């Protein structure tokens, strides 16, 4: 990553693509590499461009957001993925699946009836999100470099799987604590989806603090409850 953040956009909405293009073209610290109308078209561009961040619509017709995320990270393991979705509950499960596949965060698109105000509404929510994620991408790169000679195993999503010590701790049948607190920031959904199924049912109460918009937490809890021995709610 250089001084400017290279971005690839995949969004099927014409009006949203136009607004995103206007916002990103004007941002002094952003290099808009390409804008694609479908997942397959955008993913094919990864052969020609090397973005730092992929802005990926969660409402795609040709591929699910999770599958697009997995394919993007398989092609570019150091890539950050920011999901974009409307504020509708029907997308919650789709967003959670993509976050567990390795997407770093989700942005709810602004609901703007006036097309003339759409670009400014996107500017207010998108640019702070991009700039905060750029530090996460730097941290991911540094982490991957620091563990290159460690026993940790690289994952297919560009992250790092739990090292053996963490796996052994997670599988302990006895935990001497009254409460277990798990704190996760941006990009933590993927780690949580790997960690929680390792924990035994006999754990003391587990409290999870996670960086995630409130409208998606119920779907995440339901998915984790199906996969973990613990009861998650």
PDB file of N, CA, C and O in Angstrom, residues 176-209:
ATOM      1  N   UNK A 176     -10.708 -21.728  34.610  1.00  0.00           N
ATOM      2  CA  UNK A 176     -10.827 -21.165  35.953  1.00  0.00           C
ATOM      3  C   UNK A 176     -11.121 -19.672  35.866  1.00  0.00           C
ATOM      4  O   UNK A 176     -10.258 -18.822  36.070  1.00  0.00           O
ATOM      5  N   UNK A 177     -12.367 -19.350  35.544  1.00  0.00           N
ATOM      6  CA  UNK A 177     -12.802 -17.960  35.458  1.00  0.00           C
ATOM      7  C   UNK A 177     -14.305 -17.921  35.678  1.00  0.00           C
ATOM      8  O   UNK A 177     -15.014 -18.891  35.410  1.00  0.00           O
ATOM      9  N   UNK A 178     -14.787 -16.797  36.178  1.00  0.00           N
ATOM     10  CA  UNK A 178     -16.226 -16.626  36.357  1.00  0.00           C
ATOM     11  C   UNK A 178     -16.894 -16.194  35.056  1.00  0.00           C
ATOM     12  O   UNK A 178     -18.030 -16.563  34.769  1.00  0.00           O
ATOM     13  N   UNK A 179     -16.183 -15.387  34.297  1.00  0.00           N
ATOM     14  CA  UNK A 179     -16.690 -14.879  33.020  1.00  0.00           C
ATOM     15  C   UNK A 179     -15.518 -14.810  32.054  1.00  0.00           C
ATOM     16  O   UNK A 179     -14.401 -14.449  32.440  1.00  0.00           O
ATOM     17  N   UNK A 180     -15.757 -15.153  30.781  1.00  0.00           N
ATOM     18  CA  UNK A 180     -14.748 -15.023  29.726  1.00  0.00           C
ATOM     19  C   UNK A 180     -15.179 -13.879  28.813  1.00  0.00           C
ATOM     20  O   UNK A 180     -16.312 -13.862  28.314  1.00  0.00           O
ATOM     21  N   UNK A 181     -14.297 -12.922  28.611  1.00  0.00           N
ATOM     22  CA  UNK A 181     -14.574 -11.777  27.760  1.00  0.00           C
ATOM     23  C   UNK A 181     -13.755 -11.890  26.480  1.00  0.00           C
ATOM     24  O   UNK A 181     -12.537 -12.056  26.532  1.00  0.00           O
ATOM     25  N   UNK A 182     -14.435 -11.835  25.340  1.00  0.00           N
ATOM     26  CA  UNK A 182     -13.770 -11.862  24.039  1.00  0.00           C
ATOM     27  C   UNK A 182     -14.032 -10.522  23.355  1.00  0.00           C
ATOM     28  O   UNK A 182     -15.186 -10.163  23.103  1.00  0.00           O
ATOM     29  N   UNK A 183     -12.992  -9.778  23.070  1.00  0.00           N
ATOM     30  CA  UNK A 183     -13.122  -8.486  22.398  1.00  0.00           C
ATOM     31  C   UNK A 183     -12.555  -8.558  20.998  1.00  0.00           C
ATOM     32  O   UNK A 183     -11.442  -9.041  20.804  1.00  0.00           O
ATOM     33  N   UNK A 184     -13.328  -8.096  20.030  1.00  0.00           N
ATOM     34  CA  UNK A 184     -12.886  -8.125  18.631  1.00  0.00           C
ATOM     35  C   UNK A 184     -13.211  -6.790  17.980  1.00  0.00           C
ATOM     36  O   UNK A 184     -14.271  -6.206  18.222  1.00  0.00           O
ATOM     37  N   UNK A 185     -12.310  -6.344  17.132  1.00  0.00           N
ATOM     38  CA  UNK A 185     -12.528  -5.096  16.428  1.00  0.00           C
ATOM     39  C   UNK A 185     -12.859  -5.398  14.968  1.00  0.00           C
ATOM     40  O   UNK A 185     -13.351  -6.479  14.643  1.00  0.00           O
ATOM     41  N   UNK A 186     -12.587  -4.446  14.096  1.00  0.00           N
ATOM     42  CA  UNK A 186     -12.877  -4.602  12.679  1.00  0.00           C
ATOM     43  C   UNK A 186     -12.232  -5.864  12.125  1.00  0.00           C
ATOM     44  O   UNK A 186     -11.057  -6.119  12.359  1.00  0.00           O
ATOM     45  N   UNK A 187     -13.001  -6.657  11.397  1.00  0.00           N
ATOM     46  CA  UNK A 187     -12.487  -7.903  10.839  1.00  0.00           C
ATOM     47  C   UNK A 187     -12.559  -9.073  11.794  1.00  0.00           C
ATOM     48  O   UNK A 187     -12.112 -10.174  11.468  1.00  0.00           O
ATOM     49  N   UNK A 188     -13.165  -8.879  12.980  1.00  0.00           N
ATOM     50  CA  UNK A 188     -13.170  -9.927  13.987  1.00  0.00           C
ATOM     51  C   UNK A 188     -14.172 -11.047  13.761  1.00  0.00           C
ATOM     52  O   UNK A 188     -14.079 -12.097  14.398  1.00  0.00           O
ATOM     53  N   UNK A 189     -15.138 -10.850  12.867  1.00  0.00           N
ATOM     54  CA  UNK A 189     -16.168 -11.876  12.654  1.00  0.00           C
ATOM     55  C   UNK A 189     -15.569 -13.177  12.155  1.00  0.00           C
ATOM     56  O   UNK A 189     -15.992 -14.268  12.562  1.00  0.00           O
ATOM     57  N   UNK A 190     -14.594 -13.091  11.278  1.00  0.00           N
ATOM     58  CA  UNK A 190     -13.952 -14.300  10.747  1.00  0.00           C
ATOM     59  C   UNK A 190     -13.249 -15.058  11.870  1.00  0.00           C
ATOM     60  O   UNK A 190     -13.394 -16.290  11.987  1.00  0.00           O
ATOM     61  N   UNK A 191     -12.497 -14.340  12.708  1.00  0.00           N
ATOM     62  CA  UNK A 191     -11.803 -14.999  13.821  1.00  0.00           C
ATOM     63  C   UNK A 191     -12.800 -15.612  14.797  1.00  0.00           C
ATOM     64  O   UNK A 191     -12.600 -16.727  15.297  1.00  0.00           O
ATOM     65  N   UNK A 192     -13.891 -14.902  15.067  1.00  0.00           N
ATOM     66  CA  UNK A 192     -14.899 -15.407  15.992  1.00  0.00           C
ATOM     67  C   UNK A 192     -15.552 -16.681  15.467  1.00  0.00           C
ATOM     68  O   UNK A 192     -15.812 -17.622  16.225  1.00  0.00           O
ATOM     69  N   UNK A 193     -15.803 -16.735  14.171  1.00  0.00           N
ATOM     70  CA  UNK A 193     -16.439 -17.922  13.584  1.00  0.00           C
ATOM     71  C   UNK A 193     -15.530 -19.140  13.641  1.00  0.00           C
ATOM     72  O   UNK A 193     -16.006 -20.276  13.596  1.00  0.00           O
ATOM     73  N   UNK A 194     -14.199 -18.926  13.759  1.00  0.00           N
ATOM     74  CA  UNK A 194     -13.272 -20.052  13.903  1.00  0.00           C
ATOM     75  C   UNK A 194     -13.063 -20.416  15.370  1.00  0.00           C
ATOM     76  O   UNK A 194     -12.884 -21.581  15.705  1.00  0.00           O
ATOM     77  N   UNK A 195     -13.081 -19.395  16.235  1.00  0.00           N
ATOM     78  CA  UNK A 195     -12.766 -19.630  17.640  1.00  0.00           C
ATOM     79  C   UNK A 195     -13.929 -20.261  18.404  1.00  0.00           C
ATOM     80  O   UNK A 195     -13.746 -21.232  19.142  1.00  0.00           O
ATOM     81  N   UNK A 196     -15.134 -19.724  18.233  1.00  0.00           N
ATOM     82  CA  UNK A 196     -16.242 -20.151  19.081  1.00  0.00           C
ATOM     83  C   UNK A 196     -16.566 -21.644  18.955  1.00  0.00           C
ATOM     84  O   UNK A 196     -16.841 -22.292  19.978  1.00  0.00           O
ATOM     85  N   UNK A 197     -16.535 -22.244  17.758  1.00  0.00           N
ATOM     86  CA  UNK A 197     -16.804 -23.689  17.687  1.00  0.00           C
ATOM     87  C   UNK A 197     -15.768 -24.545  18.410  1.00  0.00           C
ATOM     88  O   UNK A 197     -16.027 -25.726  18.667  1.00  0.00           O
ATOM     89  N   UNK A 198     -14.597 -23.975  18.751  1.00  0.00           N
ATOM     90  CA  UNK A 198     -13.585 -24.729  19.483  1.00  0.00           C
ATOM     91  C   UNK A 198     -13.849 -24.764  20.988  1.00  0.00           C
ATOM     92  O   UNK A 198     -13.274 -25.593  21.698  1.00  0.00           O
ATOM     93  N   UNK A 199     -14.696 -23.874  21.483  1.00  0.00           N
ATOM     94  CA  UNK A 199     -14.906 -23.767  22.924  1.00  0.00           C
ATOM     95  C   UNK A 199     -15.857 -24.853  23.420  1.00  0.00           C
ATOM     96  O   UNK A 199     -16.863 -25.146  22.774  1.00  0.00           O
ATOM     97  N   UNK A 200     -15.570 -25.444  24.587  1.00  0.00           N
ATOM     98  CA  UNK A 200     -16.431 -26.504  25.120  1.00  0.00           C
ATOM     99  C   UNK A 200     -17.736 -25.948  25.671  1.00  0.00           C
ATOM    100  O   UNK A 200     -17.821 -24.784  26.062  1.00  0.00           O
ATOM    101  N   UNK A 201     -18.748 -26.786  25.714  1.00  0.00           N
ATOM    102  CA  UNK A 201     -20.056 -26.371  26.225  1.00  0.00           C
ATOM    103  C   UNK A 201     -19.999 -26.021  27.707  1.00  0.00           C
ATOM    104  O   UNK A 201     -20.844 -25.274  28.214  1.00  0.00           O
ATOM    105  N   UNK A 202     -18.993 -26.567  28.434  1.00  0.00           N
ATOM    106  CA  UNK A 202     -18.900 -26.361  29.875  1.00  0.00           C
ATOM    107  C   UNK A 202     -18.217 -25.041  30.238  1.00  0.00           C
ATOM    108  O   UNK A 202     -17.857 -24.819  31.393  1.00  0.00           O
ATOM    109  N   UNK A 203     -18.018 -24.169  29.279  1.00  0.00           N
ATOM    110  CA  UNK A 203     -17.387 -22.875  29.556  1.00  0.00           C
ATOM    111  C   UNK A 203     -18.241 -22.053  30.517  1.00  0.00           C
ATOM    112  O   UNK A 203     -19.469 -22.156  30.534  1.00  0.00           O
ATOM    113  N   UNK A 204     -17.596 -21.186  31.338  1.00  0.00           N
ATOM    114  CA  UNK A 204     -18.366 -20.176  32.074  1.00  0.00           C
ATOM    115  C   UNK A 204     -18.994 -19.197  31.084  1.00  0.00           C
ATOM    116  O   UNK A 204     -18.691 -19.254  29.886  1.00  0.00           O
ATOM    117  N   UNK A 205     -19.857 -18.314  31.535  1.00  0.00           N
ATOM    118  CA  UNK A 205     -20.483 -17.361  30.604  1.00  0.00           C
ATOM    119  C   UNK A 205     -19.438 -16.597  29.787  1.00  0.00           C
ATOM    120  O   UNK A 205     -18.418 -16.170  30.316  1.00  0.00           O
ATOM    121  N   UNK A 206     -19.705 -16.467  28.497  1.00  0.00           N
ATOM    122  CA  UNK A 206     -18.797 -15.779  27.576  1.00  0.00           C
ATOM    123  C   UNK A 206     -19.477 -14.503  27.104  1.00  0.00           C
ATOM    124  O   UNK A 206     -20.604 -14.545  26.579  1.00  0.00           O
ATOM    125  N   UNK A 207     -18.824 -13.380  27.258  1.00  0.00           N
ATOM    126  CA  UNK A 207     -19.323 -12.087  26.796  1.00  0.00           C
ATOM    127  C   UNK A 207     -18.475 -11.672  25.602  1.00  0.00           C
ATOM    128  O   UNK A 207     -17.239 -11.654  25.682  1.00  0.00           O
ATOM    129  N   UNK A 208     -19.123 -11.346  24.490  1.00  0.00           N
ATOM    130  CA  UNK A 208     -18.420 -10.979  23.265  1.00  0.00           C
ATOM    131  C   UNK A 208     -18.693  -9.516  22.946  1.00  0.00           C
ATOM    132  O   UNK A 208     -19.854  -9.085  22.888  1.00  0.00           O
ATOM    133  N   UNK A 209     -17.641  -8.756  22.756  1.00  0.00           N
ATOM    134  CA  UNK A 209     -17.740  -7.359  22.332  1.00  0.00           C
ATOM    135  C   UNK A 209     -17.173  -7.286  20.923  1.00  0.00           C
ATOM    136  O   UNK A 209     -15.998  -7.589  20.701  1.00  0.00           O
TER     137      UNK A 209
END
